Amino acid sequence: MEMPHPCTANDPSVDALKAGSEHAFRCLFEQERERLRRFVLKLIDDADEAENIVQETFTEAYR
């Protein structure tokens, strides 16, 4: 079984995301999760809830 290549600076491409690429979405998640979590944390000042919101956001985006 071939392993997918690791995320690069050029990942994820919008076309790959639109096509439903799980790898592209995983790269987007890895690249943006912490930045989004910090943003939400500044808004609500609750670390656990910020993490929940980020998880829900990415879950909905993946669907």
PDB file of C-alpha atoms in Angstrom:
ATOM      1  CA  MET A   1       0.000   0.000   0.000  1.00  0.00           C
ATOM      2  CA  GLU A   2       1.430   3.354  -1.021  1.00  0.00           C
ATOM      3  CA  MET A   3       1.580   5.990   1.695  1.00  0.00           C
ATOM      4  CA  PRO A   4       0.354   9.459   0.707  1.00  0.00           C
ATOM      5  CA  HIS A   5       3.071  12.048   0.431  1.00  0.00           C
ATOM      6  CA  PRO A   6       3.473  14.381   3.402  1.00  0.00           C
ATOM      7  CA  CYS A   7       1.914  17.815   3.301  1.00  0.00           C
ATOM      8  CA  THR A   8       3.945  20.445   1.530  1.00  0.00           C
ATOM      9  CA  ALA A   9       3.786  24.214   1.404  1.00  0.00           C
ATOM     10  CA  ASN A  10       1.683  23.942  -1.768  1.00  0.00           C
ATOM     11  CA  ASP A  11      -0.916  21.664  -0.170  1.00  0.00           C
ATOM     12  CA  PRO A  12      -3.803  21.743  -0.089  1.00  0.00           C
ATOM     13  CA  SER A  13      -4.877  22.925  -3.474  1.00  0.00           C
ATOM     14  CA  VAL A  14      -8.350  24.312  -3.822  1.00  0.00           C
ATOM     15  CA  ASP A  15      -9.024  21.925  -6.697  1.00  0.00           C
ATOM     16  CA  ALA A  16      -8.052  18.923  -4.567  1.00  0.00           C
ATOM     17  CA  LEU A  17     -10.282  20.132  -1.739  1.00  0.00           C
ATOM     18  CA  LYS A  18     -13.205  20.639  -4.111  1.00  0.00           C
ATOM     19  CA  ALA A  19     -12.637  17.144  -5.488  1.00  0.00           C
ATOM     20  CA  GLY A  20     -12.955  15.720  -1.986  1.00  0.00           C
ATOM     21  CA  SER A  21      -9.325  14.713  -1.479  1.00  0.00           C
ATOM     22  CA  GLU A  22      -8.937  13.356   2.039  1.00  0.00           C
ATOM     23  CA  HIS A  23      -5.197  14.050   1.906  1.00  0.00           C
ATOM     24  CA  ALA A  24      -5.752  17.692   0.936  1.00  0.00           C
ATOM     25  CA  PHE A  25      -8.290  18.106   3.720  1.00  0.00           C
ATOM     26  CA  ARG A  26      -5.939  16.501   6.251  1.00  0.00           C
ATOM     27  CA  CYS A  27      -3.206  18.926   5.162  1.00  0.00           C
ATOM     28  CA  LEU A  28      -5.575  21.875   5.517  1.00  0.00           C
ATOM     29  CA  PHE A  29      -6.527  20.679   8.994  1.00  0.00           C
ATOM     30  CA  GLU A  30      -2.897  20.240  10.038  1.00  0.00           C
ATOM     31  CA  GLN A  31      -1.910  23.639   8.667  1.00  0.00           C
ATOM     32  CA  GLU A  32      -4.818  25.685  10.002  1.00  0.00           C
ATOM     33  CA  ARG A  33      -6.163  23.962  13.130  1.00  0.00           C
ATOM     34  CA  GLU A  34      -3.951  25.746  15.638  1.00  0.00           C
ATOM     35  CA  ARG A  35      -4.390  29.161  14.030  1.00  0.00           C
ATOM     36  CA  LEU A  36      -8.176  28.759  14.064  1.00  0.00           C
ATOM     37  CA  ARG A  37      -8.129  27.458  17.652  1.00  0.00           C
ATOM     38  CA  ARG A  38      -6.185  30.540  18.820  1.00  0.00           C
ATOM     39  CA  PHE A  39      -8.599  32.822  16.982  1.00  0.00           C
ATOM     40  CA  VAL A  40     -11.647  31.177  18.560  1.00  0.00           C
ATOM     41  CA  LEU A  41      -9.966  31.153  21.970  1.00  0.00           C
ATOM     42  CA  LYS A  42      -9.551  34.938  21.802  1.00  0.00           C
ATOM     43  CA  LEU A  43     -13.263  35.269  21.112  1.00  0.00           C
ATOM     44  CA  ILE A  44     -14.621  32.976  23.809  1.00  0.00           C
ATOM     45  CA  ASP A  45     -11.770  32.571  26.359  1.00  0.00           C
ATOM     46  CA  ASP A  46     -12.494  28.855  26.936  1.00  0.00           C
ATOM     47  CA  ALA A  47      -9.830  26.435  25.655  1.00  0.00           C
ATOM     48  CA  ASP A  48     -11.992  23.305  25.700  1.00  0.00           C
ATOM     49  CA  GLU A  49     -14.876  24.991  23.933  1.00  0.00           C
ATOM     50  CA  ALA A  50     -12.504  26.560  21.397  1.00  0.00           C
ATOM     51  CA  GLU A  51     -11.158  23.099  20.532  1.00  0.00           C
ATOM     52  CA  ASN A  52     -14.716  21.760  20.224  1.00  0.00           C
ATOM     53  CA  ILE A  53     -15.705  24.592  17.899  1.00  0.00           C
ATOM     54  CA  VAL A  54     -12.661  24.000  15.699  1.00  0.00           C
ATOM     55  CA  GLN A  55     -13.368  20.264  15.522  1.00  0.00           C
ATOM     56  CA  GLU A  56     -17.013  20.884  14.634  1.00  0.00           C
ATOM     57  CA  THR A  57     -16.025  23.454  12.022  1.00  0.00           C
ATOM     58  CA  PHE A  58     -13.646  21.087  10.259  1.00  0.00           C
ATOM     59  CA  THR A  59     -16.120  18.210  10.538  1.00  0.00           C
ATOM     60  CA  GLU A  60     -18.828  20.281   8.854  1.00  0.00           C
ATOM     61  CA  ALA A  61     -16.405  21.533   6.215  1.00  0.00           C
ATOM     62  CA  TYR A  62     -15.387  17.966   5.372  1.00  0.00           C
ATOM     63  CA  ARG A  63     -18.990  16.938   4.754  1.00  0.00           C
TER      64      ARG A  63
END
